[in-house]
Structures are given as structure tokens and as C-alpha cells.
Amino acid sequence: FLFLDKYISSQAIQDQLNKKVLDSLAEFIKKHGLGCSSDVWRQRASEIPTAALMLGVNVPDHAMTFRSLCNLLQDSVTPFVVSVHAKECAAVKLLIQKVLEQLMGRGVSVDEEQEDDTALLQRTQCTISALCQLQDCYQGNANNVACLKLKSGYNHGLKILNIFYFINSRYTQELPFIFIFGIATSPSAIQHRLPHSVSSLLCIEVFHSLSCTQHLASVFDKLILKSQFPFKLSSRVIQVLVGIFLYHDFSVQNFVKGLQFSMLEHFNSQPLSVLCCQKQEALLSAKTLSKQNVERIRHLPSFMRYVETQEPQEQVQLLTNDEHVKEVCQKLLKNLHKYHKNYYPILQCLHSLTSSLPKFPLGKHIRELHVSCIEKNLWETEEYDSALQLLRILAKDELVAALRKCAEILKSASTKRMQNVLQQLEDFIGRLEALEEGSSGNGIISGKMEYQRTDLFQLQKTLLEKESRRTKRMNPFEVLRSQVMEFIDSLVREYLTPAELQPLNEVCYYSSSGVLRQRLNVTPRTSIQAALSHPFYYLQNESLKTDTGTISSAAPDLCIVFKLHLECGRLINLYDWLEAYVTVMSAAEDQDTDSEELYKFARFIQAVSEMEFLGFVKSTKQKTDHVARLTWGGC
């Protein structure tokens, strides 16, 4: 579990993603804290320097971003940083109290008559004058500028903040505050949430952070598309995590938590995950595998497929000789690590070639291409054929530029095979640049164009004839371009094979997408149905244990009524429902008295009302003594 700290720390990743914008904010604070603002902004004496930080709609990540900002400012700019949420501001005095508490690093006494505790401020001391006196104490240090970070979202709190802004505009010399707004949508939110009389007092500069999709792409580059990171995700697991990100919360923090959960679940559920580590550590672990783990390797689907491809004598050794299995396991682990080292550079090259093609046949983002590659043979898809057709009509300068990008990617690859690929690419680039300008045309037959009215069929026939004549007489550039495309196609077929075809892929790849979806994307309806169908797993009461298809009379009334309604059709007869409920309740009891029957009737009515409240049934006008069922299927 050292991977969790080394590779996927949420705070560290968030800091790296926001480093540029946070550094820009720090420079903004330094500039205005040193009194340089008049040369740049020409602001009026009553205007307050304000930074509007555009964070996007990934609300769960905002708190972490502002914690990082506060830490950065306290470490590199000024110790006087105040973080206030609008909903914490019930009154101006309370807001000033929050500011004083954070600036002075001590609390405020609730008991205004307390006089012996000098470490606490009295609430009556929480005034603008107290803030001015505090600033006078640190006036000698020009860098000690208090920075106020405000996150709006509470209407009453906004009114209090408006008053606070207005008061501070009258004390710009005594209280050199600098405001930092956190905004989720657009800078116009400031004008919409603050009246003009207040917004005109703020001299605002806008700072933009990366969009949520850019954050996601950065996380993929740092964690998932790296051969140094031994833990891998299957295509379905990636689709679950990306789906939650794009359609639920846009939160990088939650995406990283999902990745962390996947890793913990993999190491917990897969005993052979002891081999999911760096290459040398994995080889050492393979040498010391226990007999039980050797048997687990023999039962892996990928290893069984590998055994089937071997000679009969080798198959016998693999199925009977444990030491031989350990030796073969070491060889297969080496091949798996080589596969990843060669896979990712070629994947990045292919994405670089196809990401700018019209309509993005292989996807706009590299994660889409990655998912396609690890779940199926990419070269057998129509999208791949479409991408190759578009690449085959690139002009010379476009093709050279694309190949140069691929060469830059391959320069960072460490394997000999990738270095050989790089040499071949550079050879193609040199041959393309050496072509004369006249031989690098597009190969279209020139001639006098006859303009005449024609139908679509005739036009298509003419274009096909010109295409056939063009392919018959290819110029040197077209011949070389065709060779380049064949070379790229051979790389895809050799290095971008699906991960599930690699022996021992189960050691590194986590593929339980159903478990992940159940844990991270639980729907309230599913949880409620599970609780009502199986109350024992939630209440842990032994009397609630039942055989399949039976109903315990000890279960809560709501659970009994719920299970009975699952046996009904679209319309449920209330009398029949009540009779079934009474039958279940009376199974372990003697004959009921009238009072007991009336009590059960009242409990039944209450349980039905709860069912209606939960959305399982509703009253209907078709039959007055019936209710309509709203859900289908059980857990």
C-alpha cells in the first residue's frame, strides 16, 4: 500500500494540477502587498484589490484547492490569511470575529463578563477599530498583508459580506485587505450576486484554473498511462470511474478516491497481487511463491491459455512442476513489464496522429483510445479504418509535423524496440523532407473542368473514376506516405494488443467493475430495496435469517409488506394484501383477539403509507380498494 502515498495522494495531485494558478495568485498578492498596484491598475483609493478564481463546477474539490492556496500564501507571502464561508457570516460582528480569530490565532470568549482569561478576546472587542489596531502592530512589515478568501453561496451571508466590503472600502489605508473569490461558473457571477454599489468598490483580476476535463486528462497522464505505475485498470473499470466523473460530480478528488478504492479492493481480493509491484520486486516475489499461490497461477484464465499454446511436454511441466512454474512466471512477468513499456509510447503516438482528425474517429481524448485498445483488437474496428483513410490523405507538411510529434514522444522511451522505432521514424522524416516540391503533390489529375448539371450518382461515378486513375499513378510522395501508413499500422498491430491477451494480466489489472459501481455509484433505490429485501444484513438480528422465498414474522412491518407486494401485479388489492400480512404475522402466534387484529390492521396501514412515501405504490382512481405498483423486479 505504499503506492497510495507514493502515487495517488489526492492532496499532492490537486496541488500539481493547480500549481500554475496558485503561483499566479501568490504573485498577485505579493504585487499588491508591496504597494505596486498603483503603477499597474491605477485603482482609486477606495478600491480593494480582488482576485476572482475560476474553479469550475467540481465543487467537492474546492475546499482542497483553497486549503492549498491558504498554505501557499502563509508559507511564501504572508502569515495573515483568513478563510471565511458566506454561510458563517450571520452578522457583521461575527464576520469580524472570524477574521480576528484567524489573524490572531486565538479564540473569542462567548462569556462577555469573563475577564481573567487574557488569551481570549471579548466579543465586544470584535470591531473594525480592533482590526485597525491589529494592523498597526504589524505595520513595520510591508509583506504582512491580510488576505481574505470568501466563498459565496448563502444569501443572508452575502448581505453581510456586502456590508463588510463597503466598510473596508472606507479603511483601505488602515486595512489593506486583498479579497479572493472562489467562483464556480463565470466572472459575471460577481455582478449577479453583488450589487453595483459594492462591486464598483472592487478592482478585480480574473484567474482561471484548468477545466475539469483537463484535470482528468492530467490524472490519466500521471497515474494510469504510466508504465512505472504497476497497478492497472481494465476498460470497464475505467469507464465506470470516468462515467461517475463526467455525469455526477466533475471531482478529481473523488476520481482519485475511486482509483484508491480500486487498488485496495484489488490487493484485498486478489492473492496474486503480491506480484503487482516494480519489476525487481515482482521477480523476487515470484521466486518465493507458496504452493497455494502456484496453484492459483495455474487457474488463471490467461495462464491456462498460455499453457494451451505450449508443446505437450512443456504443458506437463507447467501442470506438475512447481519450480518450473516459478521460472516461467518470472519470464512472463518480464514480458508483461515490457508490454507496458512499449504499449504506452505507441498509444501516445497514435493519439497524437489521430486526435486532430475530423470527427475524431478514435476519440478526442487519449483515455477513449486507451479503453478501445485494452478491450479489443483496435485494427479490426471501423473507426480505425476510418482514421487510417484520413491519415492517407495528409499533405506533406502535415505528415512531417505529425511524425515529428511522434518522434518527440519516443525520445523518452527507454526500451530498445522503441529506440529502433524512433530511428525508423526519423528516417521517414528525412526522406519526406528530401522530396522535391514537385513530387509532393496530392496526385489529383489536373485538366479542364467541365461545369455541367449532373445528378449525385453521376458525380459519385466521376469521383470514383478519378480516384482509381489517381491510385494507378502514384507520385514519390504518395508512395512514401503509403509506406509510412503501413509502418504505423504494423506498430499498432504489434504493440497495441488487448491487455487481457497478456499472460498473468490478472496480477496487475483490476476488473471488478460491478463491485466498483456498487460501492461508488450506489443509487438510493437500490439501497432501499436491498435493505427491505434482506433486513438481516443491515440489522444483524439472528431472528431475521430466513430461507430463500420465505418471510420472517420477526421482520419489520415495512419489510414484510414490501416482500408481499413483490408477488403482486400492476394493481394490488388492499384486502388481499392485508390478509397476506396477517397470515405472516399470525404464523407463529395463537388465535388473535379483536384488539390484536385491530392493532395489526393499524400497523399494516402505516406500512402501506410508508411504501407510498418511498415511492413503491400509489393510490389509483381505477379501483378505490387497490393501489398501483410503481416498481418492478426485486433484489
PDB file of N, CA and C in Angstrom, residues 295-386:
ATOM      1  N   GLU A 295      -0.667 -22.788  -7.397  1.00  0.00           N
ATOM      2  CA  GLU A 295      -1.914 -23.363  -7.884  1.00  0.00           C
ATOM      3  C   GLU A 295      -2.859 -22.276  -8.379  1.00  0.00           C
ATOM      4  N   ARG A 296      -2.861 -21.141  -7.701  1.00  0.00           N
ATOM      5  CA  ARG A 296      -3.705 -20.031  -8.162  1.00  0.00           C
ATOM      6  C   ARG A 296      -3.256 -19.546  -9.536  1.00  0.00           C
ATOM      7  N   ILE A 297      -1.951 -19.508  -9.766  1.00  0.00           N
ATOM      8  CA  ILE A 297      -1.451 -19.099 -11.083  1.00  0.00           C
ATOM      9  C   ILE A 297      -1.911 -20.080 -12.154  1.00  0.00           C
ATOM     10  N   ARG A 298      -1.882 -21.376 -11.836  1.00  0.00           N
ATOM     11  CA  ARG A 298      -2.320 -22.372 -12.816  1.00  0.00           C
ATOM     12  C   ARG A 298      -3.788 -22.211 -13.185  1.00  0.00           C
ATOM     13  N   HIS A 299      -4.578 -21.643 -12.272  1.00  0.00           N
ATOM     14  CA  HIS A 299      -6.009 -21.494 -12.537  1.00  0.00           C
ATOM     15  C   HIS A 299      -6.352 -20.137 -13.147  1.00  0.00           C
ATOM     16  N   LEU A 300      -5.390 -19.275 -13.366  1.00  0.00           N
ATOM     17  CA  LEU A 300      -5.670 -18.004 -14.029  1.00  0.00           C
ATOM     18  C   LEU A 300      -6.059 -18.254 -15.482  1.00  0.00           C
ATOM     19  N   PRO A 301      -7.124 -17.617 -15.983  1.00  0.00           N
ATOM     20  CA  PRO A 301      -7.525 -17.832 -17.387  1.00  0.00           C
ATOM     21  C   PRO A 301      -6.411 -17.522 -18.381  1.00  0.00           C
ATOM     22  N   SER A 302      -5.659 -16.437 -18.137  1.00  0.00           N
ATOM     23  CA  SER A 302      -4.600 -16.076 -19.078  1.00  0.00           C
ATOM     24  C   SER A 302      -3.468 -17.103 -19.068  1.00  0.00           C
ATOM     25  N   PHE A 303      -3.159 -17.657 -17.894  1.00  0.00           N
ATOM     26  CA  PHE A 303      -2.103 -18.670 -17.824  1.00  0.00           C
ATOM     27  C   PHE A 303      -2.574 -19.982 -18.463  1.00  0.00           C
ATOM     28  N   MET A 304      -3.844 -20.309 -18.305  1.00  0.00           N
ATOM     29  CA  MET A 304      -4.377 -21.507 -18.938  1.00  0.00           C
ATOM     30  C   MET A 304      -4.313 -21.394 -20.459  1.00  0.00           C
ATOM     31  N   ARG A 305      -4.600 -20.208 -20.991  1.00  0.00           N
ATOM     32  CA  ARG A 305      -4.470 -20.008 -22.437  1.00  0.00           C
ATOM     33  C   ARG A 305      -3.014 -20.136 -22.873  1.00  0.00           C
ATOM     34  N   TYR A 306      -2.108 -19.642 -22.036  1.00  0.00           N
ATOM     35  CA  TYR A 306      -0.685 -19.759 -22.350  1.00  0.00           C
ATOM     36  C   TYR A 306      -0.251 -21.222 -22.375  1.00  0.00           C
ATOM     37  N   VAL A 307      -0.730 -22.025 -21.424  1.00  0.00           N
ATOM     38  CA  VAL A 307      -0.375 -23.444 -21.368  1.00  0.00           C
ATOM     39  C   VAL A 307      -0.857 -24.169 -22.627  1.00  0.00           C
ATOM     40  N   GLU A 308      -2.039 -23.813 -23.098  1.00  0.00           N
ATOM     41  CA  GLU A 308      -2.597 -24.472 -24.281  1.00  0.00           C
ATOM     42  C   GLU A 308      -1.771 -24.237 -25.535  1.00  0.00           C
ATOM     43  N   THR A 309      -1.003 -23.157 -25.566  1.00  0.00           N
ATOM     44  CA  THR A 309      -0.192 -22.853 -26.754  1.00  0.00           C
ATOM     45  C   THR A 309       1.170 -23.539 -26.721  1.00  0.00           C
ATOM     46  N   GLN A 310       1.505 -24.235 -25.630  1.00  0.00           N
ATOM     47  CA  GLN A 310       2.823 -24.848 -25.496  1.00  0.00           C
ATOM     48  C   GLN A 310       2.822 -26.301 -26.011  1.00  0.00           C
ATOM     49  N   GLU A 311       4.028 -26.821 -26.170  1.00  0.00           N
ATOM     50  CA  GLU A 311       4.180 -28.214 -26.578  1.00  0.00           C
ATOM     51  C   GLU A 311       3.696 -29.151 -25.468  1.00  0.00           C
ATOM     52  N   PRO A 312       3.290 -30.375 -25.819  1.00  0.00           N
ATOM     53  CA  PRO A 312       2.757 -31.301 -24.799  1.00  0.00           C
ATOM     54  C   PRO A 312       3.705 -31.531 -23.624  1.00  0.00           C
ATOM     55  N   GLN A 313       4.998 -31.662 -23.897  1.00  0.00           N
ATOM     56  CA  GLN A 313       5.947 -31.890 -22.802  1.00  0.00           C
ATOM     57  C   GLN A 313       6.018 -30.681 -21.881  1.00  0.00           C
ATOM     58  N   GLU A 314       6.003 -29.498 -22.477  1.00  0.00           N
ATOM     59  CA  GLU A 314       6.028 -28.273 -21.675  1.00  0.00           C
ATOM     60  C   GLU A 314       4.740 -28.137 -20.867  1.00  0.00           C
ATOM     61  N   GLN A 315       3.622 -28.539 -21.427  1.00  0.00           N
ATOM     62  CA  GLN A 315       2.350 -28.473 -20.698  1.00  0.00           C
ATOM     63  C   GLN A 315       2.393 -29.343 -19.442  1.00  0.00           C
ATOM     64  N   VAL A 316       2.993 -30.524 -19.575  1.00  0.00           N
ATOM     65  CA  VAL A 316       3.106 -31.413 -18.413  1.00  0.00           C
ATOM     66  C   VAL A 316       3.943 -30.763 -17.326  1.00  0.00           C
ATOM     67  N   GLN A 317       5.048 -30.134 -17.696  1.00  0.00           N
ATOM     68  CA  GLN A 317       5.907 -29.461 -16.725  1.00  0.00           C
ATOM     69  C   GLN A 317       5.163 -28.313 -16.027  1.00  0.00           C
ATOM     70  N   LEU A 318       4.404 -27.552 -16.804  1.00  0.00           N
ATOM     71  CA  LEU A 318       3.689 -26.417 -16.225  1.00  0.00           C
ATOM     72  C   LEU A 318       2.579 -26.856 -15.276  1.00  0.00           C
ATOM     73  N   LEU A 319       2.032 -28.041 -15.498  1.00  0.00           N
ATOM     74  CA  LEU A 319       0.931 -28.510 -14.664  1.00  0.00           C
ATOM     75  C   LEU A 319       1.369 -29.348 -13.479  1.00  0.00           C
ATOM     76  N   THR A 320       2.633 -29.780 -13.462  1.00  0.00           N
ATOM     77  CA  THR A 320       3.083 -30.682 -12.392  1.00  0.00           C
ATOM     78  C   THR A 320       4.290 -30.165 -11.620  1.00  0.00           C
ATOM     79  N   ASN A 321       5.130 -29.366 -12.231  1.00  0.00           N
ATOM     80  CA  ASN A 321       6.386 -28.930 -11.621  1.00  0.00           C
ATOM     81  C   ASN A 321       6.245 -27.495 -11.102  1.00  0.00           C
ATOM     82  N   ASP A 322       6.197 -27.338  -9.789  1.00  0.00           N
ATOM     83  CA  ASP A 322       6.027 -26.004  -9.201  1.00  0.00           C
ATOM     84  C   ASP A 322       7.225 -25.104  -9.477  1.00  0.00           C
ATOM     85  N   GLU A 323       8.435 -25.636  -9.379  1.00  0.00           N
ATOM     86  CA  GLU A 323       9.627 -24.818  -9.612  1.00  0.00           C
ATOM     87  C   GLU A 323       9.674 -24.319 -11.056  1.00  0.00           C
ATOM     88  N   HIS A 324       9.253 -25.150 -11.972  1.00  0.00           N
ATOM     89  CA  HIS A 324       9.222 -24.723 -13.373  1.00  0.00           C
ATOM     90  C   HIS A 324       8.195 -23.618 -13.574  1.00  0.00           C
ATOM     91  N   VAL A 325       7.071 -23.723 -12.880  1.00  0.00           N
ATOM     92  CA  VAL A 325       6.059 -22.663 -12.964  1.00  0.00           C
ATOM     93  C   VAL A 325       6.630 -21.341 -12.460  1.00  0.00           C
ATOM     94  N   LYS A 326       7.407 -21.372 -11.386  1.00  0.00           N
ATOM     95  CA  LYS A 326       8.007 -20.140 -10.860  1.00  0.00           C
ATOM     96  C   LYS A 326       8.955 -19.524 -11.877  1.00  0.00           C
ATOM     97  N   GLU A 327       9.736 -20.350 -12.568  1.00  0.00           N
ATOM     98  CA  GLU A 327      10.662 -19.837 -13.580  1.00  0.00           C
ATOM     99  C   GLU A 327       9.890 -19.216 -14.751  1.00  0.00           C
ATOM    100  N   VAL A 328       8.865 -19.919 -15.208  1.00  0.00           N
ATOM    101  CA  VAL A 328       8.053 -19.387 -16.307  1.00  0.00           C
ATOM    102  C   VAL A 328       7.329 -18.120 -15.871  1.00  0.00           C
ATOM    103  N   CYS A 329       6.892 -18.092 -14.627  1.00  0.00           N
ATOM    104  CA  CYS A 329       6.213 -16.899 -14.098  1.00  0.00           C
ATOM    105  C   CYS A 329       7.124 -15.684 -14.146  1.00  0.00           C
ATOM    106  N   GLN A 330       8.398 -15.869 -13.814  1.00  0.00           N
ATOM    107  CA  GLN A 330       9.346 -14.760 -13.887  1.00  0.00           C
ATOM    108  C   GLN A 330       9.493 -14.267 -15.322  1.00  0.00           C
ATOM    109  N   LYS A 331       9.559 -15.191 -16.272  1.00  0.00           N
ATOM    110  CA  LYS A 331       9.672 -14.796 -17.671  1.00  0.00           C
ATOM    111  C   LYS A 331       8.431 -14.045 -18.134  1.00  0.00           C
ATOM    112  N   LEU A 332       7.260 -14.532 -17.740  1.00  0.00           N
ATOM    113  CA  LEU A 332       6.016 -13.872 -18.140  1.00  0.00           C
ATOM    114  C   LEU A 332       5.878 -12.494 -17.508  1.00  0.00           C
ATOM    115  N   LEU A 333       6.329 -12.330 -16.275  1.00  0.00           N
ATOM    116  CA  LEU A 333       6.289 -11.013 -15.630  1.00  0.00           C
ATOM    117  C   LEU A 333       7.200 -10.028 -16.343  1.00  0.00           C
ATOM    118  N   LYS A 334       8.382 -10.503 -16.792  1.00  0.00           N
ATOM    119  CA  LYS A 334       9.268  -9.640 -17.576  1.00  0.00           C
ATOM    120  C   LYS A 334       8.584  -9.203 -18.867  1.00  0.00           C
ATOM    121  N   ASN A 335       7.918 -10.153 -19.527  1.00  0.00           N
ATOM    122  CA  ASN A 335       7.224  -9.825 -20.775  1.00  0.00           C
ATOM    123  C   ASN A 335       6.083  -8.840 -20.534  1.00  0.00           C
ATOM    124  N   LEU A 336       5.387  -8.992 -19.385  1.00  0.00           N
ATOM    125  CA  LEU A 336       4.287  -8.084 -19.067  1.00  0.00           C
ATOM    126  C   LEU A 336       4.800  -6.668 -18.849  1.00  0.00           C
ATOM    127  N   HIS A 337       5.937  -6.538 -18.173  1.00  0.00           N
ATOM    128  CA  HIS A 337       6.510  -5.204 -17.965  1.00  0.00           C
ATOM    129  C   HIS A 337       7.000  -4.615 -19.289  1.00  0.00           C
ATOM    130  N   LYS A 338       7.569  -5.443 -20.163  1.00  0.00           N
ATOM    131  CA  LYS A 338       7.989  -4.958 -21.478  1.00  0.00           C
ATOM    132  C   LYS A 338       6.781  -4.518 -22.303  1.00  0.00           C
ATOM    133  N   TYR A 339       5.718  -5.286 -22.194  1.00  0.00           N
ATOM    134  CA  TYR A 339       4.487  -4.933 -22.925  1.00  0.00           C
ATOM    135  C   TYR A 339       4.026  -3.529 -22.557  1.00  0.00           C
ATOM    136  N   HIS A 340       4.017  -3.215 -21.260  1.00  0.00           N
ATOM    137  CA  HIS A 340       3.571  -1.894 -20.825  1.00  0.00           C
ATOM    138  C   HIS A 340       4.544  -0.796 -21.250  1.00  0.00           C
ATOM    139  N   LYS A 341       5.827  -1.074 -21.207  1.00  0.00           N
ATOM    140  CA  LYS A 341       6.810  -0.064 -21.612  1.00  0.00           C
ATOM    141  C   LYS A 341       6.720   0.260 -23.096  1.00  0.00           C
ATOM    142  N   ASN A 342       6.319  -0.705 -23.894  1.00  0.00           N
ATOM    143  CA  ASN A 342       6.167  -0.465 -25.333  1.00  0.00           C
ATOM    144  C   ASN A 342       4.764   0.028 -25.687  1.00  0.00           C
ATOM    145  N   TYR A 343       3.784  -0.360 -24.871  1.00  0.00           N
ATOM    146  CA  TYR A 343       2.388  -0.024 -25.167  1.00  0.00           C
ATOM    147  C   TYR A 343       2.131   1.479 -25.072  1.00  0.00           C
ATOM    148  N   TYR A 344       2.540   2.086 -23.990  1.00  0.00           N
ATOM    149  CA  TYR A 344       2.164   3.484 -23.745  1.00  0.00           C
ATOM    150  C   TYR A 344       2.793   4.467 -24.733  1.00  0.00           C
ATOM    151  N   PRO A 345       4.077   4.340 -25.120  1.00  0.00           N
ATOM    152  CA  PRO A 345       4.596   5.264 -26.140  1.00  0.00           C
ATOM    153  C   PRO A 345       3.862   5.153 -27.473  1.00  0.00           C
ATOM    154  N   ILE A 346       3.562   3.922 -27.920  1.00  0.00           N
ATOM    155  CA  ILE A 346       2.840   3.758 -29.186  1.00  0.00           C
ATOM    156  C   ILE A 346       1.422   4.305 -29.061  1.00  0.00           C
ATOM    157  N   LEU A 347       0.786   4.104 -27.905  1.00  0.00           N
ATOM    158  CA  LEU A 347      -0.551   4.657 -27.682  1.00  0.00           C
ATOM    159  C   LEU A 347      -0.528   6.183 -27.793  1.00  0.00           C
ATOM    160  N   GLN A 348       0.463   6.820 -27.184  1.00  0.00           N
ATOM    161  CA  GLN A 348       0.562   8.274 -27.249  1.00  0.00           C
ATOM    162  C   GLN A 348       0.838   8.749 -28.669  1.00  0.00           C
ATOM    163  N   CYS A 349       1.642   7.996 -29.408  1.00  0.00           N
ATOM    164  CA  CYS A 349       1.921   8.359 -30.807  1.00  0.00           C
ATOM    165  C   CYS A 349       0.648   8.273 -31.644  1.00  0.00           C
ATOM    166  N   LEU A 350      -0.093   7.197 -31.487  1.00  0.00           N
ATOM    167  CA  LEU A 350      -1.321   7.043 -32.264  1.00  0.00           C
ATOM    168  C   LEU A 350      -2.329   8.131 -31.908  1.00  0.00           C
ATOM    169  N   HIS A 351      -2.419   8.472 -30.629  1.00  0.00           N
ATOM    170  CA  HIS A 351      -3.325   9.552 -30.231  1.00  0.00           C
ATOM    171  C   HIS A 351      -2.874  10.880 -30.825  1.00  0.00           C
ATOM    172  N   SER A 352      -1.559  11.118 -30.846  1.00  0.00           N
ATOM    173  CA  SER A 352      -1.047  12.348 -31.440  1.00  0.00           C
ATOM    174  C   SER A 352      -1.384  12.438 -32.929  1.00  0.00           C
ATOM    175  N   LEU A 353      -1.378  11.308 -33.618  1.00  0.00           N
ATOM    176  CA  LEU A 353      -1.675  11.292 -35.048  1.00  0.00           C
ATOM    177  C   LEU A 353      -3.160  11.483 -35.329  1.00  0.00           C
ATOM    178  N   THR A 354      -4.023  10.951 -34.480  1.00  0.00           N
ATOM    179  CA  THR A 354      -5.457  10.901 -34.789  1.00  0.00           C
ATOM    180  C   THR A 354      -6.310  11.898 -34.024  1.00  0.00           C
ATOM    181  N   SER A 355      -5.766  12.570 -33.003  1.00  0.00           N
ATOM    182  CA  SER A 355      -6.591  13.458 -32.172  1.00  0.00           C
ATOM    183  C   SER A 355      -7.045  14.707 -32.899  1.00  0.00           C
ATOM    184  N   SER A 356      -6.378  15.062 -34.001  1.00  0.00           N
ATOM    185  CA  SER A 356      -6.768  16.255 -34.755  1.00  0.00           C
ATOM    186  C   SER A 356      -7.520  15.931 -36.031  1.00  0.00           C
ATOM    187  N   LEU A 357      -7.852  14.663 -36.258  1.00  0.00           N
ATOM    188  CA  LEU A 357      -8.588  14.286 -37.457  1.00  0.00           C
ATOM    189  C   LEU A 357     -10.044  14.727 -37.363  1.00  0.00           C
ATOM    190  N   PRO A 358     -10.690  14.979 -38.497  1.00  0.00           N
ATOM    191  CA  PRO A 358     -12.111  15.387 -38.457  1.00  0.00           C
ATOM    192  C   PRO A 358     -12.983  14.324 -37.795  1.00  0.00           C
ATOM    193  N   LYS A 359     -13.888  14.766 -36.944  1.00  0.00           N
ATOM    194  CA  LYS A 359     -14.859  13.933 -36.231  1.00  0.00           C
ATOM    195  C   LYS A 359     -14.212  12.955 -35.246  1.00  0.00           C
ATOM    196  N   PHE A 360     -12.918  13.032 -35.054  1.00  0.00           N
ATOM    197  CA  PHE A 360     -12.208  12.239 -34.043  1.00  0.00           C
ATOM    198  C   PHE A 360     -12.612  10.765 -34.096  1.00  0.00           C
ATOM    199  N   PRO A 361     -12.261  10.039 -35.139  1.00  0.00           N
ATOM    200  CA  PRO A 361     -12.713   8.630 -35.260  1.00  0.00           C
ATOM    201  C   PRO A 361     -12.238   7.739 -34.126  1.00  0.00           C
ATOM    202  N   LEU A 362     -11.064   8.016 -33.540  1.00  0.00           N
ATOM    203  CA  LEU A 362     -10.557   7.204 -32.430  1.00  0.00           C
ATOM    204  C   LEU A 362     -10.690   7.916 -31.091  1.00  0.00           C
ATOM    205  N   GLY A 363     -11.486   8.950 -31.049  1.00  0.00           N
ATOM    206  CA  GLY A 363     -11.721   9.659 -29.796  1.00  0.00           C
ATOM    207  C   GLY A 363     -10.913  10.944 -29.704  1.00  0.00           C
ATOM    208  N   LYS A 364     -11.479  11.901 -28.992  1.00  0.00           N
ATOM    209  CA  LYS A 364     -10.811  13.186 -28.797  1.00  0.00           C
ATOM    210  C   LYS A 364      -9.780  13.118 -27.694  1.00  0.00           C
ATOM    211  N   HIS A 365     -10.021  12.256 -26.711  1.00  0.00           N
ATOM    212  CA  HIS A 365      -9.124  12.134 -25.564  1.00  0.00           C
ATOM    213  C   HIS A 365      -8.409  10.794 -25.602  1.00  0.00           C
ATOM    214  N   ILE A 366      -7.216  10.779 -25.038  1.00  0.00           N
ATOM    215  CA  ILE A 366      -6.404   9.556 -25.074  1.00  0.00           C
ATOM    216  C   ILE A 366      -7.044   8.454 -24.240  1.00  0.00           C
ATOM    217  N   ARG A 367      -7.842   8.804 -23.241  1.00  0.00           N
ATOM    218  CA  ARG A 367      -8.483   7.764 -22.431  1.00  0.00           C
ATOM    219  C   ARG A 367      -9.449   6.940 -23.276  1.00  0.00           C
ATOM    220  N   GLU A 368     -10.106   7.572 -24.258  1.00  0.00           N
ATOM    221  CA  GLU A 368     -11.018   6.840 -25.125  1.00  0.00           C
ATOM    222  C   GLU A 368     -10.261   5.846 -25.998  1.00  0.00           C
ATOM    223  N   LEU A 369      -9.124   6.268 -26.519  1.00  0.00           N
ATOM    224  CA  LEU A 369      -8.294   5.367 -27.321  1.00  0.00           C
ATOM    225  C   LEU A 369      -7.734   4.241 -26.468  1.00  0.00           C
ATOM    226  N   HIS A 370      -7.333   4.559 -25.246  1.00  0.00           N
ATOM    227  CA  HIS A 370      -6.788   3.542 -24.338  1.00  0.00           C
ATOM    228  C   HIS A 370      -7.819   2.465 -24.038  1.00  0.00           C
ATOM    229  N   VAL A 371      -9.055   2.860 -23.768  1.00  0.00           N
ATOM    230  CA  VAL A 371     -10.118   1.903 -23.481  1.00  0.00           C
ATOM    231  C   VAL A 371     -10.357   1.000 -24.690  1.00  0.00           C
ATOM    232  N   SER A 372     -10.343   1.580 -25.884  1.00  0.00           N
ATOM    233  CA  SER A 372     -10.555   0.778 -27.096  1.00  0.00           C
ATOM    234  C   SER A 372      -9.430  -0.231 -27.297  1.00  0.00           C
ATOM    235  N   CYS A 373      -8.215   0.148 -26.971  1.00  0.00           N
ATOM    236  CA  CYS A 373      -7.066  -0.728 -27.210  1.00  0.00           C
ATOM    237  C   CYS A 373      -7.016  -1.906 -26.246  1.00  0.00           C
ATOM    238  N   ILE A 374      -7.363  -1.679 -24.982  1.00  0.00           N
ATOM    239  CA  ILE A 374      -7.198  -2.751 -23.998  1.00  0.00           C
ATOM    240  C   ILE A 374      -8.384  -3.706 -23.963  1.00  0.00           C
ATOM    241  N   GLU A 375      -9.491  -3.384 -24.656  1.00  0.00           N
ATOM    242  CA  GLU A 375     -10.640  -4.281 -24.606  1.00  0.00           C
ATOM    243  C   GLU A 375     -10.862  -5.058 -25.900  1.00  0.00           C
ATOM    244  N   LYS A 376     -10.209  -4.669 -26.998  1.00  0.00           N
ATOM    245  CA  LYS A 376     -10.422  -5.377 -28.271  1.00  0.00           C
ATOM    246  C   LYS A 376      -9.272  -5.055 -29.217  1.00  0.00           C
ATOM    247  N   ASN A 377      -9.230  -5.787 -30.334  1.00  0.00           N
ATOM    248  CA  ASN A 377      -8.239  -5.523 -31.378  1.00  0.00           C
ATOM    249  C   ASN A 377      -8.630  -4.252 -32.117  1.00  0.00           C
ATOM    250  N   LEU A 378      -7.884  -3.200 -31.888  1.00  0.00           N
ATOM    251  CA  LEU A 378      -8.246  -1.897 -32.445  1.00  0.00           C
ATOM    252  C   LEU A 378      -8.281  -1.935 -33.967  1.00  0.00           C
ATOM    253  N   TRP A 379      -7.359  -2.664 -34.589  1.00  0.00           N
ATOM    254  CA  TRP A 379      -7.249  -2.660 -36.045  1.00  0.00           C
ATOM    255  C   TRP A 379      -8.402  -3.370 -36.736  1.00  0.00           C
ATOM    256  N   GLU A 380      -9.278  -3.995 -35.976  1.00  0.00           N
ATOM    257  CA  GLU A 380     -10.433  -4.666 -36.562  1.00  0.00           C
ATOM    258  C   GLU A 380     -11.691  -3.798 -36.521  1.00  0.00           C
ATOM    259  N   THR A 381     -11.580  -2.576 -36.040  1.00  0.00           N
ATOM    260  CA  THR A 381     -12.742  -1.700 -35.898  1.00  0.00           C
ATOM    261  C   THR A 381     -12.876  -0.774 -37.104  1.00  0.00           C
ATOM    262  N   GLU A 382     -14.104  -0.341 -37.365  1.00  0.00           N
ATOM    263  CA  GLU A 382     -14.354   0.599 -38.455  1.00  0.00           C
ATOM    264  C   GLU A 382     -13.736   1.965 -38.168  1.00  0.00           C
ATOM    265  N   GLU A 383     -13.696   2.335 -36.880  1.00  0.00           N
ATOM    266  CA  GLU A 383     -13.117   3.640 -36.527  1.00  0.00           C
ATOM    267  C   GLU A 383     -11.640   3.701 -36.884  1.00  0.00           C
ATOM    268  N   TYR A 384     -10.943   2.599 -36.680  1.00  0.00           N
ATOM    269  CA  TYR A 384      -9.520   2.566 -37.018  1.00  0.00           C
ATOM    270  C   TYR A 384      -9.316   2.676 -38.528  1.00  0.00           C
ATOM    271  N   ASP A 385     -10.129   1.955 -39.301  1.00  0.00           N
ATOM    272  CA  ASP A 385     -10.035   2.051 -40.766  1.00  0.00           C
ATOM    273  C   ASP A 385     -10.312   3.466 -41.239  1.00  0.00           C
ATOM    274  N   SER A 386     -11.300   4.114 -40.630  1.00  0.00           N
ATOM    275  CA  SER A 386     -11.625   5.494 -40.993  1.00  0.00           C
ATOM    276  C   SER A 386     -10.457   6.436 -40.682  1.00  0.00           C
TER     277      SER A 386
END
